[in-house]
Amino acid sequence: MAIAHGVTTDREIEFRLLGPLEVRDRGRRLAVGGPRQRAVLAALLLRADRVATVDYLARAVWGRPPASMRANLRTYIAALRRVLGDPGDGRRIVTQPDGYRLLVRHDECDVARFEYWRVSGDRAERTGDTERAARCYDCALSVWRGGLLDGLPAVGPALRAEADRWEERRLAVLERSVEARLLLGAHEDVFDVLYGVVAEHPLRERFWGQLMRGLYASGRRAEALETYRRARRFLVSELGVEPGEDLQGIQQMILDGTLIGDAF
């Protein structure tokens, strides 16, 4: 039996948003409805314990809200209350004057778990505990099962913007995780990740630089320089710009043999 926001419930709900949207009760997957209703749930989860206004929900669920938007929202909310075992306001989805508020305990949602480990990694990094930072960042990344809106093709601009924001946050944690591994000398542990991420996100020069540094530190100088040439070809051909100062600096230090250790 769990207590959520002062309300006793015999359910153990888990909300999984960082990947295909899922709601589980004691491990059993619950049916949470069609695409629009699932989009409403995703929008409520991203505003967990805060008011999700009707305007926000409309922009999250529809590209162009229908005339029946408010009635449709009430229908979706009522259905979600039934799925979550919430017979009325005050248990899970609370009606507010200008919208709705979904009550979620910290341990019930993967977004909160990701944030816990991300913040823990940041704190460890600031205190110089690189090993703990690496472990925390890896725990944060392990929460992700895919893209935030995987399986939700019918969403509005507000949810798409949220998905972009969380993907950026995931990539930032990935950068920190790789950096910690490089500082620890665990170069072989990051090569597969870096080869994949530079192919998927070739505009992020930080990943190219990390790959170059890891290769150089592993005694693979020629591959490190070829990696720079690949990055430069892409940036020049796609954007018409040269690599930034940081990436050029790494290349120059490799050429000069002055790139010392794993830090830059």
Tab-separated table of C-alpha atoms in Angstrom:
chain	number	residue	atom	x	y	z
A	1	MET	CA	0.000	0.000	0.000
A	2	ALA	CA	1.361	3.419	-0.939
A	3	ILE	CA	0.581	6.931	0.187
A	4	ALA	CA	0.597	9.576	-2.550
A	5	HIS	CA	0.221	13.185	-1.403
A	6	GLY	CA	-1.585	12.133	1.764
A	7	VAL	CA	-3.947	9.744	-0.037
A	8	THR	CA	-3.743	6.028	0.696
A	9	THR	CA	-3.939	3.720	-2.309
A	10	ASP	CA	-3.514	-0.018	-2.789
A	11	ARG	CA	-1.928	0.534	-6.193
A	12	GLU	CA	1.763	0.800	-7.071
A	13	ILE	CA	1.789	2.926	-10.196
A	14	GLU	CA	4.873	3.523	-12.329
A	15	PHE	CA	4.839	6.141	-15.068
A	16	ARG	CA	7.379	5.600	-17.848
A	17	LEU	CA	7.765	8.571	-20.175
A	18	LEU	CA	11.390	8.382	-21.375
A	19	GLY	CA	10.614	6.033	-24.223
A	20	PRO	CA	7.273	4.569	-25.331
A	21	LEU	CA	4.687	5.886	-22.866
A	22	GLU	CA	3.724	3.226	-20.335
A	23	VAL	CA	1.833	3.075	-17.076
A	24	ARG	CA	2.323	-0.005	-14.918
A	25	ASP	CA	0.585	-1.152	-11.772
A	26	ARG	CA	2.692	-3.668	-9.812
A	27	GLY	CA	4.448	-4.509	-13.092
A	28	ARG	CA	1.238	-4.965	-15.076
A	29	ARG	CA	0.943	-2.669	-18.062
A	30	LEU	CA	-2.239	-0.601	-18.062
A	31	ALA	CA	-4.150	0.361	-21.205
A	32	VAL	CA	-4.117	4.157	-21.261
A	33	GLY	CA	-6.110	4.772	-24.417
A	34	GLY	CA	-5.478	6.032	-27.925
A	35	PRO	CA	-2.949	8.568	-29.218
A	36	ARG	CA	-4.761	11.726	-28.066
A	37	GLN	CA	-5.470	10.401	-24.601
A	38	ARG	CA	-1.872	9.233	-24.290
A	39	ALA	CA	-0.699	12.683	-25.356
A	40	VAL	CA	-2.850	14.217	-22.588
A	41	LEU	CA	-1.221	11.883	-20.066
A	42	ALA	CA	2.262	12.735	-21.350
A	43	ALA	CA	1.502	16.451	-21.048
A	44	LEU	CA	0.189	16.000	-17.502
A	45	LEU	CA	3.287	14.030	-16.538
A	46	LEU	CA	5.582	16.734	-17.863
A	47	ARG	CA	3.705	19.161	-15.598
A	48	ALA	CA	3.474	16.675	-12.707
A	49	ASP	CA	2.390	18.323	-9.434
A	50	ARG	CA	1.867	21.586	-11.297
A	51	VAL	CA	-1.174	22.906	-13.092
A	52	ALA	CA	-1.367	21.912	-16.746
A	53	THR	CA	-3.562	24.649	-18.123
A	54	VAL	CA	-6.219	23.946	-20.700
A	55	ASP	CA	-4.298	26.140	-23.147
A	56	TYR	CA	-1.100	24.131	-22.596
A	57	LEU	CA	-2.934	20.819	-22.982
A	58	ALA	CA	-4.535	22.022	-26.212
A	59	ARG	CA	-1.128	22.986	-27.634
A	60	ALA	CA	0.340	19.706	-26.405
A	61	VAL	CA	-2.281	17.446	-27.935
A	62	TRP	CA	-3.370	19.173	-31.142
A	63	GLY	CA	-1.655	21.075	-33.909
A	64	ARG	CA	-4.960	22.860	-34.479
A	65	PRO	CA	-7.379	22.294	-31.573
A	66	PRO	CA	-10.921	21.340	-32.623
A	67	ALA	CA	-13.976	23.327	-31.601
A	68	SER	CA	-14.825	20.500	-29.193
A	69	MET	CA	-11.387	20.717	-27.517
A	70	ARG	CA	-12.628	21.334	-23.970
A	71	ALA	CA	-15.203	18.569	-24.150
A	72	ASN	CA	-12.600	16.205	-25.594
A	73	LEU	CA	-10.182	17.046	-22.779
A	74	ARG	CA	-12.844	16.330	-20.160
A	75	THR	CA	-13.476	12.958	-21.805
A	76	TYR	CA	-9.772	12.062	-21.835
A	77	ILE	CA	-9.326	13.165	-18.210
A	78	ALA	CA	-12.312	11.094	-17.084
A	79	ALA	CA	-10.932	8.030	-18.889
A	80	LEU	CA	-7.470	8.506	-17.366
A	81	ARG	CA	-9.002	8.767	-13.907
A	82	ARG	CA	-10.649	5.406	-14.431
A	83	VAL	CA	-7.378	3.846	-15.632
A	84	LEU	CA	-5.485	5.211	-12.639
A	85	GLY	CA	-8.148	4.158	-10.161
A	86	ASP	CA	-9.085	7.761	-9.440
A	87	PRO	CA	-12.863	8.043	-8.958
A	88	GLY	CA	-12.755	11.803	-8.545
A	89	ASP	CA	-10.666	14.888	-7.803
A	90	GLY	CA	-8.034	14.670	-5.109
A	91	ARG	CA	-6.523	11.243	-5.762
A	92	ARG	CA	-4.518	11.567	-8.969
A	93	ILE	CA	-5.881	14.183	-11.352
A	94	VAL	CA	-7.134	17.283	-9.594
A	95	THR	CA	-9.344	19.744	-11.406
A	96	GLN	CA	-8.093	23.316	-11.088
A	97	PRO	CA	-9.822	26.558	-12.126
A	98	ASP	CA	-7.735	26.791	-15.302
A	99	GLY	CA	-6.681	23.186	-15.923
A	100	TYR	CA	-5.653	19.951	-14.242
A	101	ARG	CA	-2.900	18.738	-11.916
A	102	LEU	CA	-1.574	15.184	-11.916
A	103	LEU	CA	-0.238	14.096	-8.510
A	104	VAL	CA	2.876	11.939	-8.826
A	105	ARG	CA	5.272	10.733	-6.148
A	106	HIS	CA	8.984	11.221	-6.831
A	107	ASP	CA	9.615	7.469	-7.114
A	108	GLU	CA	6.730	6.834	-9.484
A	109	CYS	CA	8.076	8.472	-12.653
A	110	ASP	CA	11.212	7.805	-14.714
A	111	VAL	CA	11.605	11.538	-15.425
A	112	ALA	CA	12.112	12.159	-11.701
A	113	ARG	CA	14.608	9.297	-11.488
A	114	PHE	CA	16.581	10.704	-14.407
A	115	GLU	CA	16.666	14.116	-12.724
A	116	TYR	CA	17.769	12.613	-9.404
A	117	TRP	CA	20.767	10.879	-10.978
A	118	ARG	CA	21.601	13.876	-13.186
A	119	VAL	CA	21.715	16.217	-10.204
A	120	SER	CA	23.668	13.650	-8.169
A	121	GLY	CA	26.222	13.419	-10.978
A	122	ASP	CA	26.535	17.196	-11.147
A	123	ARG	CA	27.087	17.352	-7.385
A	124	ALA	CA	29.760	14.626	-7.485
A	125	GLU	CA	31.487	16.352	-10.393
A	126	ARG	CA	31.616	19.658	-8.529
A	127	THR	CA	33.280	17.957	-5.548
A	128	GLY	CA	35.860	16.246	-7.757
A	129	ASP	CA	34.471	12.720	-7.316
A	130	THR	CA	34.757	11.707	-10.969
A	131	GLU	CA	34.091	8.015	-10.379
A	132	ARG	CA	30.806	8.717	-8.614
A	133	ALA	CA	29.869	11.288	-11.259
A	134	ALA	CA	30.391	8.692	-13.989
A	135	ARG	CA	28.228	6.163	-12.141
A	136	CYS	CA	25.467	8.679	-11.546
A	137	TYR	CA	25.417	9.851	-15.165
A	138	ASP	CA	25.286	6.244	-16.354
A	139	CYS	CA	22.351	5.577	-14.012
A	140	ALA	CA	20.578	8.635	-15.420
A	141	LEU	CA	21.099	7.465	-18.990
A	142	SER	CA	19.962	3.909	-18.186
A	143	VAL	CA	16.484	5.262	-17.392
A	144	TRP	CA	15.941	6.136	-21.052
A	145	ARG	CA	14.312	3.442	-23.216
A	146	GLY	CA	13.987	5.609	-26.349
A	147	GLY	CA	12.773	9.051	-27.375
A	148	LEU	CA	10.391	10.891	-25.082
A	149	LEU	CA	7.480	10.751	-27.530
A	150	ASP	CA	8.198	7.389	-29.169
A	151	GLY	CA	4.896	5.876	-30.250
A	152	LEU	CA	3.040	9.203	-30.021
A	153	PRO	CA	2.920	10.563	-33.586
A	154	ALA	CA	-0.140	12.763	-33.047
A	155	VAL	CA	1.028	15.539	-30.736
A	156	GLY	CA	0.975	19.310	-30.790
A	157	PRO	CA	3.825	21.834	-30.789
A	158	ALA	CA	4.034	22.112	-26.997
A	159	LEU	CA	4.811	18.420	-26.584
A	160	ARG	CA	7.257	18.443	-29.480
A	161	ALA	CA	9.089	21.331	-27.812
A	162	GLU	CA	9.159	19.385	-24.533
A	163	ALA	CA	10.582	16.350	-26.331
A	164	ASP	CA	13.341	18.480	-27.873
A	165	ARG	CA	14.169	19.984	-24.479
A	166	TRP	CA	14.469	16.592	-22.802
A	167	GLU	CA	16.516	15.157	-25.657
A	168	GLU	CA	18.917	18.073	-25.260
A	169	ARG	CA	19.123	17.321	-21.551
A	170	ARG	CA	19.851	13.656	-22.291
A	171	LEU	CA	22.641	14.574	-24.708
A	172	ALA	CA	24.142	16.963	-22.171
A	173	VAL	CA	24.267	14.146	-19.606
A	174	LEU	CA	25.788	11.851	-22.220
A	175	GLU	CA	28.529	14.435	-22.834
A	176	ARG	CA	29.228	14.583	-19.094
A	177	SER	CA	29.245	10.804	-18.809
A	178	VAL	CA	31.754	10.458	-21.653
A	179	GLU	CA	33.884	13.245	-20.190
A	180	ALA	CA	34.034	11.497	-16.828
A	181	ARG	CA	35.056	8.221	-18.481
A	182	LEU	CA	37.792	9.976	-20.436
A	183	LEU	CA	39.111	11.616	-17.283
A	184	LEU	CA	39.177	8.188	-15.633
A	185	GLY	CA	41.154	6.770	-18.570
A	186	ALA	CA	38.343	4.407	-19.607
A	187	HIS	CA	38.731	5.213	-23.315
A	188	GLU	CA	37.626	1.826	-24.625
A	189	ASP	CA	34.348	2.172	-22.729
A	190	VAL	CA	33.222	5.198	-24.736
A	191	PHE	CA	34.199	4.435	-28.321
A	192	ASP	CA	31.000	2.593	-29.265
A	193	VAL	CA	28.909	5.363	-27.740
A	194	LEU	CA	30.870	8.118	-29.456
A	195	TYR	CA	30.918	6.518	-32.902
A	196	GLY	CA	27.160	6.181	-32.678
A	197	VAL	CA	26.475	9.658	-31.370
A	198	VAL	CA	28.658	11.517	-33.899
A	199	ALA	CA	26.774	9.702	-36.649
A	200	GLU	CA	23.409	10.633	-35.131
A	201	HIS	CA	24.318	14.161	-33.994
A	202	PRO	CA	27.167	15.306	-36.237
A	203	LEU	CA	26.606	18.987	-35.428
A	204	ARG	CA	27.650	18.526	-31.802
A	205	GLU	CA	31.362	19.264	-31.975
A	206	ARG	CA	31.917	18.284	-28.336
A	207	PHE	CA	31.353	14.617	-29.215
A	208	TRP	CA	33.800	14.806	-32.139
A	209	GLY	CA	36.384	16.308	-29.817
A	210	GLN	CA	35.839	13.639	-27.188
A	211	LEU	CA	36.271	10.934	-29.802
A	212	MET	CA	39.507	12.524	-31.020
A	213	ARG	CA	40.863	12.761	-27.482
A	214	GLY	CA	39.946	9.167	-26.676
A	215	LEU	CA	41.577	7.846	-29.833
A	216	TYR	CA	44.728	9.879	-29.277
A	217	ALA	CA	45.004	8.788	-25.638
A	218	SER	CA	44.675	5.171	-26.825
A	219	GLY	CA	47.647	5.581	-29.159
A	220	ARG	CA	45.521	5.919	-32.296
A	221	ARG	CA	46.814	9.275	-33.507
A	222	ALA	CA	46.062	8.728	-37.200
A	223	GLU	CA	42.438	7.800	-36.438
A	224	ALA	CA	42.092	10.857	-34.227
A	225	LEU	CA	43.236	13.126	-37.066
A	226	GLU	CA	40.983	11.355	-39.557
A	227	THR	CA	38.084	11.943	-37.162
A	228	TYR	CA	38.832	15.665	-37.308
A	229	ARG	CA	38.849	15.558	-41.112
A	230	ARG	CA	35.475	13.794	-41.101
A	231	ALA	CA	34.006	16.387	-38.759
A	232	ARG	CA	35.393	19.242	-40.847
A	233	ARG	CA	34.074	17.777	-44.125
A	234	PHE	CA	30.611	17.515	-42.638
A	235	LEU	CA	30.549	21.016	-41.166
A	236	VAL	CA	31.896	22.638	-44.333
A	237	SER	CA	29.597	20.716	-46.674
A	238	GLU	CA	26.425	21.028	-44.577
A	239	LEU	CA	26.832	24.435	-42.930
A	240	GLY	CA	29.625	26.106	-44.838
A	241	VAL	CA	31.587	26.728	-41.629
A	242	GLU	CA	34.906	25.578	-40.235
A	243	PRO	CA	35.057	23.655	-36.942
A	244	GLY	CA	35.007	25.767	-33.807
A	245	GLU	CA	38.049	26.838	-31.817
A	246	ASP	CA	37.854	23.937	-29.357
A	247	LEU	CA	37.882	21.273	-32.079
A	248	GLN	CA	40.627	23.045	-33.996
A	249	GLY	CA	42.618	23.313	-30.777
A	250	ILE	CA	42.396	19.571	-30.139
A	251	GLN	CA	43.561	18.862	-33.694
A	252	GLN	CA	46.494	21.250	-33.341
A	253	MET	CA	47.617	19.738	-30.049
A	254	ILE	CA	47.453	16.264	-31.597
A	255	LEU	CA	49.601	17.490	-34.497
A	256	ASP	CA	52.048	19.126	-32.079
A	257	GLY	CA	52.046	16.187	-29.671
A	258	THR	CA	51.057	18.508	-26.831
A	259	LEU	CA	47.686	16.980	-25.952
A	260	ILE	CA	48.540	15.742	-22.474
A	261	GLY	CA	46.368	13.320	-20.566
A	262	ASP	CA	42.618	13.224	-21.117
A	263	ALA	CA	41.618	16.774	-20.295
A	264	PHE	CA	41.274	19.720	-22.642
